[in-house]
PDB file of C-alpha atoms in Angstrom:
ATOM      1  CA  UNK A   1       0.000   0.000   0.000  1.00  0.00           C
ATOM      2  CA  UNK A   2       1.465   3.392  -1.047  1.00  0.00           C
ATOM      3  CA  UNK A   3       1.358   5.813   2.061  1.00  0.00           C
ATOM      4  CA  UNK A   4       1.032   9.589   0.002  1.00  0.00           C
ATOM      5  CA  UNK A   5       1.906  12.897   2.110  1.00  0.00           C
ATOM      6  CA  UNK A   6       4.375  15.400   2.929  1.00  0.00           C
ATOM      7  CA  UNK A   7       7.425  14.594   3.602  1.00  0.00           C
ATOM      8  CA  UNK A   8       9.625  18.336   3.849  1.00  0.00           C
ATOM      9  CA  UNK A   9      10.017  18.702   7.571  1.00  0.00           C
ATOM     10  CA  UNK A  10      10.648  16.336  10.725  1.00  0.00           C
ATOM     11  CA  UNK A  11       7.388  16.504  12.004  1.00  0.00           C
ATOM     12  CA  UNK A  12       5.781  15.041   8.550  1.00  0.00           C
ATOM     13  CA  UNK A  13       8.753  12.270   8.410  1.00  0.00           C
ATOM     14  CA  UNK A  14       7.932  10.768  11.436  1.00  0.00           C
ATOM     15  CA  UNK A  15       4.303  11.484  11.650  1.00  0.00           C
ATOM     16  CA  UNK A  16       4.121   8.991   8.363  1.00  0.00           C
ATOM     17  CA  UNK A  17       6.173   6.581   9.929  1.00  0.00           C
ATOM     18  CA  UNK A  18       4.281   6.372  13.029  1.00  0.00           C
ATOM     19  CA  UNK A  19       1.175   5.847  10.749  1.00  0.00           C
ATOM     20  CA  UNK A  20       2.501   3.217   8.891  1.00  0.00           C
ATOM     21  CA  UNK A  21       3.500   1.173  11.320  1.00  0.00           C
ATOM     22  CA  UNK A  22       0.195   1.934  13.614  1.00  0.00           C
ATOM     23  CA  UNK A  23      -1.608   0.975  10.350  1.00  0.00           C
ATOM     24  CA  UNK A  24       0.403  -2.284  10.300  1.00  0.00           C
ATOM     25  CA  UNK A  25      -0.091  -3.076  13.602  1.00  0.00           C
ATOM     26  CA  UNK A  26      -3.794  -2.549  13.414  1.00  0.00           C
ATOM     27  CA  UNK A  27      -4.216  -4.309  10.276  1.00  0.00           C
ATOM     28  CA  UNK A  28      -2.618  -7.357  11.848  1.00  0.00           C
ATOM     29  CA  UNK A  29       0.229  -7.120   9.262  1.00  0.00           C
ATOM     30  CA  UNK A  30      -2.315  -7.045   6.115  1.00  0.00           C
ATOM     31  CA  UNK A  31      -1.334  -3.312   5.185  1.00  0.00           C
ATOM     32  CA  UNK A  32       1.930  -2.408   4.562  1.00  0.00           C
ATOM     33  CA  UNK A  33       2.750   1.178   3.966  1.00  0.00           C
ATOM     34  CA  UNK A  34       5.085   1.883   0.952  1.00  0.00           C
ATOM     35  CA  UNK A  35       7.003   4.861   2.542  1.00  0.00           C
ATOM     36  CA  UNK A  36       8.373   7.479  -0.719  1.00  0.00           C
ATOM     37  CA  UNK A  37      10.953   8.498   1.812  1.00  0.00           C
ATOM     38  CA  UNK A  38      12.427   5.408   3.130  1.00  0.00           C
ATOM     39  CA  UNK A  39      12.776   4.108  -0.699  1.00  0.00           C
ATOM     40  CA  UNK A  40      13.510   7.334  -3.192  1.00  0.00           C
ATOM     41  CA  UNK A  41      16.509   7.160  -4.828  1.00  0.00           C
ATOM     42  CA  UNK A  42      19.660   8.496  -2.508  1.00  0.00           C
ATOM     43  CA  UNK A  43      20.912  10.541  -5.136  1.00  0.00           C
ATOM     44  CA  UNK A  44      18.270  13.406  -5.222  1.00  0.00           C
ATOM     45  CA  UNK A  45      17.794  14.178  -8.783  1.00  0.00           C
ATOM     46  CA  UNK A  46      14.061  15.449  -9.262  1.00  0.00           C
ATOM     47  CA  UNK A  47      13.076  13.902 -12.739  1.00  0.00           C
ATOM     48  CA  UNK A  48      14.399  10.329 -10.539  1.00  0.00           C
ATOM     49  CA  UNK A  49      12.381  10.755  -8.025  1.00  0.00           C
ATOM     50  CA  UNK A  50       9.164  11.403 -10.014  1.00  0.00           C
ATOM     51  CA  UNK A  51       9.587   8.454 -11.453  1.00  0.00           C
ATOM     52  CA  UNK A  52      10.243   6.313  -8.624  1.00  0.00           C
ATOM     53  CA  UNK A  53       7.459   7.184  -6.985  1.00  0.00           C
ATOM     54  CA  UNK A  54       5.164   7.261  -9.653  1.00  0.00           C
ATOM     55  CA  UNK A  55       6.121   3.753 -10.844  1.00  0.00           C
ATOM     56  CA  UNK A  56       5.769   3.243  -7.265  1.00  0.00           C
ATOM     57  CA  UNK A  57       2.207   4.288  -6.195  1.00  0.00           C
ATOM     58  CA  UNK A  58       0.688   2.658  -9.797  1.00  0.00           C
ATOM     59  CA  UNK A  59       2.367  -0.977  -8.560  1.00  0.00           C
ATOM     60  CA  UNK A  60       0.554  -0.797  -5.272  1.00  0.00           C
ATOM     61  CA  UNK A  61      -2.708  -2.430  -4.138  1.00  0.00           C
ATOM     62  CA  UNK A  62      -4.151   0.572  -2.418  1.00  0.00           C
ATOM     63  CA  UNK A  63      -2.987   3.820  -1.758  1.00  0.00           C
ATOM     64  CA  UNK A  64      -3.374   5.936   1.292  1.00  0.00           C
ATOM     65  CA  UNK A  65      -3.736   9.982   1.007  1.00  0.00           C
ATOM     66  CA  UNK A  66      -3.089  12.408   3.710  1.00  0.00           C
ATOM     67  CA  UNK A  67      -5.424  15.701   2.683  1.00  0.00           C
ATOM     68  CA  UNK A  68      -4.092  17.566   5.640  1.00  0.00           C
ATOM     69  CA  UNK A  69      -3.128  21.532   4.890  1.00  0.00           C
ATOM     70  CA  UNK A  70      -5.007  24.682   4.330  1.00  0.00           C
ATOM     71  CA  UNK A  71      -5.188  23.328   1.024  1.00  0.00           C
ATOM     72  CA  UNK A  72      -4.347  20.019  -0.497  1.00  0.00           C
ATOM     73  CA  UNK A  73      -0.418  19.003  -0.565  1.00  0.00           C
ATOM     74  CA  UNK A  74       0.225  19.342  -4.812  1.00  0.00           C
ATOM     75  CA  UNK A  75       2.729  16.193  -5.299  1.00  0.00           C
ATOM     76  CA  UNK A  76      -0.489  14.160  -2.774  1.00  0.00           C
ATOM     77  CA  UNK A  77      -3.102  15.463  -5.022  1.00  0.00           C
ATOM     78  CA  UNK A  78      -1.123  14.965  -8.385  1.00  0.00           C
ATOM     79  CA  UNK A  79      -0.375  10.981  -6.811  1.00  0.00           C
ATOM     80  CA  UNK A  80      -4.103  11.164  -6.087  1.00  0.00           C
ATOM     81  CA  UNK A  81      -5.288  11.502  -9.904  1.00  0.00           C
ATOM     82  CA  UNK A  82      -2.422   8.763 -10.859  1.00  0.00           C
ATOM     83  CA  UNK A  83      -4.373   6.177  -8.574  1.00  0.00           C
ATOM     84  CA  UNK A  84      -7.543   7.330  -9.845  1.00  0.00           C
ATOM     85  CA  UNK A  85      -6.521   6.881 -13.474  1.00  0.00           C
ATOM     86  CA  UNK A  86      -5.176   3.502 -12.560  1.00  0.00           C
ATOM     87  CA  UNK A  87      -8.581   2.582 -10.336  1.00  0.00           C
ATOM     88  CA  UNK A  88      -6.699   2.090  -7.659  1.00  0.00           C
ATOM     89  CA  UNK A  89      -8.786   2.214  -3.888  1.00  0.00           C
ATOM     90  CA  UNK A  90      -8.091   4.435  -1.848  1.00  0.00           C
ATOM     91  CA  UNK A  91      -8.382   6.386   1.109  1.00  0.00           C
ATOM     92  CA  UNK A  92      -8.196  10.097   2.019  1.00  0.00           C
ATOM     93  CA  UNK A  93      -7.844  10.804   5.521  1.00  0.00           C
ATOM     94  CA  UNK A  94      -7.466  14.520   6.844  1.00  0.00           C
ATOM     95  CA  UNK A  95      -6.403  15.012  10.964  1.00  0.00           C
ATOM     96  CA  UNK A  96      -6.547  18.884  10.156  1.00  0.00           C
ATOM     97  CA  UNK A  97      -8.787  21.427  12.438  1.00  0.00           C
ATOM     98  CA  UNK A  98      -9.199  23.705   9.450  1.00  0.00           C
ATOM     99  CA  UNK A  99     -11.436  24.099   7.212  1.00  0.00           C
ATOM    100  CA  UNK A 100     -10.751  24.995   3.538  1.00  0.00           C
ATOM    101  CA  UNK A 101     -10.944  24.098   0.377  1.00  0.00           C
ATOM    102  CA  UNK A 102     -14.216  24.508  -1.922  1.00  0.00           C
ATOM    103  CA  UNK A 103     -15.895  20.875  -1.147  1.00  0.00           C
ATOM    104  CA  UNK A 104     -18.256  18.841   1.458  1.00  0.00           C
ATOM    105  CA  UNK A 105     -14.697  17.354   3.147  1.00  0.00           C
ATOM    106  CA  UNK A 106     -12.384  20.928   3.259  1.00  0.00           C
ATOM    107  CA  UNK A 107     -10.705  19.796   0.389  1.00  0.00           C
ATOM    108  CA  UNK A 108     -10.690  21.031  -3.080  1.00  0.00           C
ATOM    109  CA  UNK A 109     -14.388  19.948  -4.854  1.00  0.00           C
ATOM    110  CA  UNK A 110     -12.220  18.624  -7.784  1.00  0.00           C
ATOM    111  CA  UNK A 111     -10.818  15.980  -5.561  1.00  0.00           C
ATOM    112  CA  UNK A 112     -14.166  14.698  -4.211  1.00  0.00           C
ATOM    113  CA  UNK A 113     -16.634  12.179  -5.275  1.00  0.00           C
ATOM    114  CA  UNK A 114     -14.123   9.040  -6.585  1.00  0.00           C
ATOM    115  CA  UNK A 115     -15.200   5.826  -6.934  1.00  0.00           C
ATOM    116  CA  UNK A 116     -13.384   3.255  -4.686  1.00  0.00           C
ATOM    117  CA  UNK A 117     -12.619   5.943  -2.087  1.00  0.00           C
ATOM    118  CA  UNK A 118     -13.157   6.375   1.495  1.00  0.00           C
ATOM    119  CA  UNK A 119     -12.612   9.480   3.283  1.00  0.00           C
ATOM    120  CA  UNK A 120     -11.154   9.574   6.904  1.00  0.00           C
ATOM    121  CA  UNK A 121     -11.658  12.691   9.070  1.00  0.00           C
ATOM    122  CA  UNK A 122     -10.423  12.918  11.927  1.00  0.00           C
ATOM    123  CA  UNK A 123      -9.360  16.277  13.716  1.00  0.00           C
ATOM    124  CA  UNK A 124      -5.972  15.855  15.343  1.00  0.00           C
ATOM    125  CA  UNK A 125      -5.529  18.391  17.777  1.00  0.00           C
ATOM    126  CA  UNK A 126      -9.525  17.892  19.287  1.00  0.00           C
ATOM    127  CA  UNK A 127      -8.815  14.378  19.307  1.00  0.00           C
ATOM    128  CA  UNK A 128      -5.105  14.876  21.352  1.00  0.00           C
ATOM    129  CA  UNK A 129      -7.011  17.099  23.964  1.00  0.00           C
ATOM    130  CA  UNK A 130      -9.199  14.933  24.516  1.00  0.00           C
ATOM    131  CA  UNK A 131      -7.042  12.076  25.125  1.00  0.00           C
ATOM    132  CA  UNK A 132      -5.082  14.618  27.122  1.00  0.00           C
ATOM    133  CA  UNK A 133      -7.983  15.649  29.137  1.00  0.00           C
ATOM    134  CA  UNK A 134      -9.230  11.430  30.280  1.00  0.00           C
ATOM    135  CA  UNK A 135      -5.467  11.108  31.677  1.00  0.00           C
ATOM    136  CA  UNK A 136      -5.671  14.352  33.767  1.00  0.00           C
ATOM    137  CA  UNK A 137      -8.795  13.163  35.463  1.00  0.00           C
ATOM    138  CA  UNK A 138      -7.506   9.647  35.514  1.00  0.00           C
ATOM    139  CA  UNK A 139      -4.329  11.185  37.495  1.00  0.00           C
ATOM    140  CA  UNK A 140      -1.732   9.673  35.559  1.00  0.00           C
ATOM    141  CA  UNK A 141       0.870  12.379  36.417  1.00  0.00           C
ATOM    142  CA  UNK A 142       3.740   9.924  36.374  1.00  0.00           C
ATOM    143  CA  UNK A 143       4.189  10.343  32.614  1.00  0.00           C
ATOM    144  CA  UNK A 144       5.295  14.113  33.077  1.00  0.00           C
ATOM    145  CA  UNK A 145       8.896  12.961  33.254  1.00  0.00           C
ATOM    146  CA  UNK A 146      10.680  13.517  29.528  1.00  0.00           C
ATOM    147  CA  UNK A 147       7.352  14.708  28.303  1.00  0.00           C
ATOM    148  CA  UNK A 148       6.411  10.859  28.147  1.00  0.00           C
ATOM    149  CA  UNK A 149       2.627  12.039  28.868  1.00  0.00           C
ATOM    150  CA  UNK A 150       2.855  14.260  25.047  1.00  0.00           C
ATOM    151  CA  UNK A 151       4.031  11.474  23.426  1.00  0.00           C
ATOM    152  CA  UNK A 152       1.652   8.849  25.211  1.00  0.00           C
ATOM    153  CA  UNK A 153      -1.178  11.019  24.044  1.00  0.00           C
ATOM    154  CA  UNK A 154      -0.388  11.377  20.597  1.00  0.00           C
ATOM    155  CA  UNK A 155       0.526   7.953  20.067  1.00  0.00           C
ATOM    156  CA  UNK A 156      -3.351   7.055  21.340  1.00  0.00           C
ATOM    157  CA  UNK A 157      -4.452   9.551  18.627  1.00  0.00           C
ATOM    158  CA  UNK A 158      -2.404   7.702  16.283  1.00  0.00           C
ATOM    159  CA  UNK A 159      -3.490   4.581  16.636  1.00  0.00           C
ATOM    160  CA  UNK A 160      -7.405   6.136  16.213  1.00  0.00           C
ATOM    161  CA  UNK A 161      -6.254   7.121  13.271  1.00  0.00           C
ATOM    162  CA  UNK A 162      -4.678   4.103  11.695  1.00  0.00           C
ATOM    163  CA  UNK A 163      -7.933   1.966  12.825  1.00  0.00           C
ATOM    164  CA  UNK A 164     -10.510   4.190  11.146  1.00  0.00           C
ATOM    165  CA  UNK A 165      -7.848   4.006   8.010  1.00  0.00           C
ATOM    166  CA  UNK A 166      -7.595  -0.259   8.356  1.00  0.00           C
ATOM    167  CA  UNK A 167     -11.188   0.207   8.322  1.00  0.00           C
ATOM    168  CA  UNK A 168     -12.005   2.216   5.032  1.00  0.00           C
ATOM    169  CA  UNK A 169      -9.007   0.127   3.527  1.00  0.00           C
ATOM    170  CA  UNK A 170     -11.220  -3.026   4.054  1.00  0.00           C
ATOM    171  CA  UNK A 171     -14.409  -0.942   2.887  1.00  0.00           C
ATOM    172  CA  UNK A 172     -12.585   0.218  -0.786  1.00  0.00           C
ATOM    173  CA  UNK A 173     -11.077  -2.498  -1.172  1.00  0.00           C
ATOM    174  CA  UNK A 174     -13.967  -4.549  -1.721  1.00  0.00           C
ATOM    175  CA  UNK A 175     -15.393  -1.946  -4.192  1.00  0.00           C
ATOM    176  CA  UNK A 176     -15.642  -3.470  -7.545  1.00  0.00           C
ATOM    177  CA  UNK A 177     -13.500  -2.468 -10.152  1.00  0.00           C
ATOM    178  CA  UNK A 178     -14.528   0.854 -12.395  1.00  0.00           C
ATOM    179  CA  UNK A 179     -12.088   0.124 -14.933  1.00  0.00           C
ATOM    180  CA  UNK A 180     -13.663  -2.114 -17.847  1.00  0.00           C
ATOM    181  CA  UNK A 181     -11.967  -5.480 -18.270  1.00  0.00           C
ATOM    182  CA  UNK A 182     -11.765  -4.820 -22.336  1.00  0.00           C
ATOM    183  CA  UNK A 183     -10.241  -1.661 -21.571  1.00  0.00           C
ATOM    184  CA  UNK A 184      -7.349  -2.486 -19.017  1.00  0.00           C
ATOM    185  CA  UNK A 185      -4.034  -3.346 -21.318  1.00  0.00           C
ATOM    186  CA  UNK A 186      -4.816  -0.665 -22.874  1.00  0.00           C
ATOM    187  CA  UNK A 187      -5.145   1.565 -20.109  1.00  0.00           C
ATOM    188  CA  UNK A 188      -1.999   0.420 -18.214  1.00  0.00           C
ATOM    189  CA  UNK A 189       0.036   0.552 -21.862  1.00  0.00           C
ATOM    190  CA  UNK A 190      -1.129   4.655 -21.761  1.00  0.00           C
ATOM    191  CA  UNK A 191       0.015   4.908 -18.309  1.00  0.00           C
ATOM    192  CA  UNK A 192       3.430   3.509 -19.061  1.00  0.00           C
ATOM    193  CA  UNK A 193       3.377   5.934 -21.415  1.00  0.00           C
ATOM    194  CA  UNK A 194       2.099   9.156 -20.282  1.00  0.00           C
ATOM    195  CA  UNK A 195       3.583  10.317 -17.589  1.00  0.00           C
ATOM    196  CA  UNK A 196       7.306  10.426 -19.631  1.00  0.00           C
ATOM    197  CA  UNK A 197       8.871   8.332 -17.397  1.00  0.00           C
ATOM    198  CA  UNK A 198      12.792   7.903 -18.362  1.00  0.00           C
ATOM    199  CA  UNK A 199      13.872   4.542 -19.384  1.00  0.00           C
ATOM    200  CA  UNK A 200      12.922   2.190 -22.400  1.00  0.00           C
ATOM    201  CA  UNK A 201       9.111   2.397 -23.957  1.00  0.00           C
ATOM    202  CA  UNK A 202       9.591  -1.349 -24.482  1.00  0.00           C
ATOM    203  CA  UNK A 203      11.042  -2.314 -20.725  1.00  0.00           C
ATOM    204  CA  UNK A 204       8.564  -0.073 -19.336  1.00  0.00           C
ATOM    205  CA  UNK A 205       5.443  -1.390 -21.148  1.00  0.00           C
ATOM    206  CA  UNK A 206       6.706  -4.876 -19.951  1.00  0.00           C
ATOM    207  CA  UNK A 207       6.986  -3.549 -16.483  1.00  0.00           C
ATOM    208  CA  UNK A 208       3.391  -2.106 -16.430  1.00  0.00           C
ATOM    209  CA  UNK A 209       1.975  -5.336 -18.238  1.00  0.00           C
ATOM    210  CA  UNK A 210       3.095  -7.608 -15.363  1.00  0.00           C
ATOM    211  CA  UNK A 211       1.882  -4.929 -12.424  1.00  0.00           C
ATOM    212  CA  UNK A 212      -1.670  -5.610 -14.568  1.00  0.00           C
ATOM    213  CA  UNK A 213      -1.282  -9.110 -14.188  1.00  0.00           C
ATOM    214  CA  UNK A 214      -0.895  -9.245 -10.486  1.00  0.00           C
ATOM    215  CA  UNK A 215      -3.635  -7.019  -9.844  1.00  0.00           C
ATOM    216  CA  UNK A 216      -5.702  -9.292 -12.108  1.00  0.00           C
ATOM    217  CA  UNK A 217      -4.121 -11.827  -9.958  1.00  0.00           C
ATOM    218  CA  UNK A 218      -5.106 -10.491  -7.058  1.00  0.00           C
ATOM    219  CA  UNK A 219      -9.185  -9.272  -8.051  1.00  0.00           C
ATOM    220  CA  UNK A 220      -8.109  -5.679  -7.677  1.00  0.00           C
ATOM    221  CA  UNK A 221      -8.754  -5.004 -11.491  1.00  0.00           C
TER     222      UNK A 221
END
């Protein structure tokens, strides 16, 4: 499962880490997060990592969207469209107070309304204080010490996270297929093609044939 976000400062690194793995636990090892930014390419050429990550998402099962931000992240809503062109399920889950955006989910309306796709909302910083607040009255003050109680808390509001995600996973992924059985080499031959990913038309094609044939494999297409 490919685990789409941002991934420019600290706090996003580990936040998606944390996910993942609460996701994995939660899942009971079914759903495992495909992390951009423990497998990019070391040497940081842009066109390179595009690619990687595009090739990446389309060979995934599912994909998992983080819609957090006063507007959605553009590399998560351009990965977004890629799954959707490849009928890939997925799930959009926002942990952001704000609202913005143009449609029902404080999102952008042109990102709404997919078939094969759950949303997940969940607002982060109500659902910290309110874990916060049960310790207080619970008196657990012996995880002051190296601000154990912060991290004890947001952990909790992790793992609330990850099972409402295991839980719309389940849900989209068993949505039917949109994408027309007659119409699927084709389709996956255009998406080899269209994005100009760098390499050989030929090895590519081959490459994209035999992600088709696993998620035939598999009843995901």
């Amino acid at each position: 499962m490919y685990l789409s976000s941002e991934l420019y400062t600290l706090t996003h690194l580990l936040g998606n880490a944390y996910l993942a793995e609460a996701i994995y636990e939660r899942s009971h090892g079914r759903y495992l997060c495909q992390l951009p930014q423990d497998r990019e390419p070391r040497v940081v050429r842009p066109r390179a990592v595009r690619d990687h990550d595009i090739r990446m998402l389309l060979s995934c099962d599912l994909a998992l969207f983080a819609f957090d931000g006063a507007d959605i992240d553009s590399s998560v809503a351009v990965e977004f469209m890629l799954a959707k062109f490849a009928d890939i399920p997925a799930v959009l889950a926002r942990s952001d107070l704000r609202v913005g955006g143009d449609g029902p989910n404080s999102w952008s309306l042109m990102a709404s309304y997919y078939p094969r796709t759950a949303n997940v909302i969940l607002h982060g910083y109500s659902a910290y204080q309110l874990h916060s607040r049960r310790r207080t009255r619970r008196g657990d003050e012996d995880l002051r010490l190296a601000a154990q109680r912060s991290s004890a808390d947001a952990q909790r509001v992790c793992d609330t996270m990850a099972a409402a995600c295991v839980r719309a996973l389940d849900k989209v992924r068993a949505i039917e297929p949109v994408m027309p059985r007659h119409l699927r080499e084709e389709v996956f031959h255009w998406l080899a093609s269209m994005p100009g990913l760098g390499g050989k038309k030929k090895e590519l094609r081959r490459e994209f044939e035999r992600v088709l044939e696993r998620k035939v494999e598999q009843d995901l297409l």
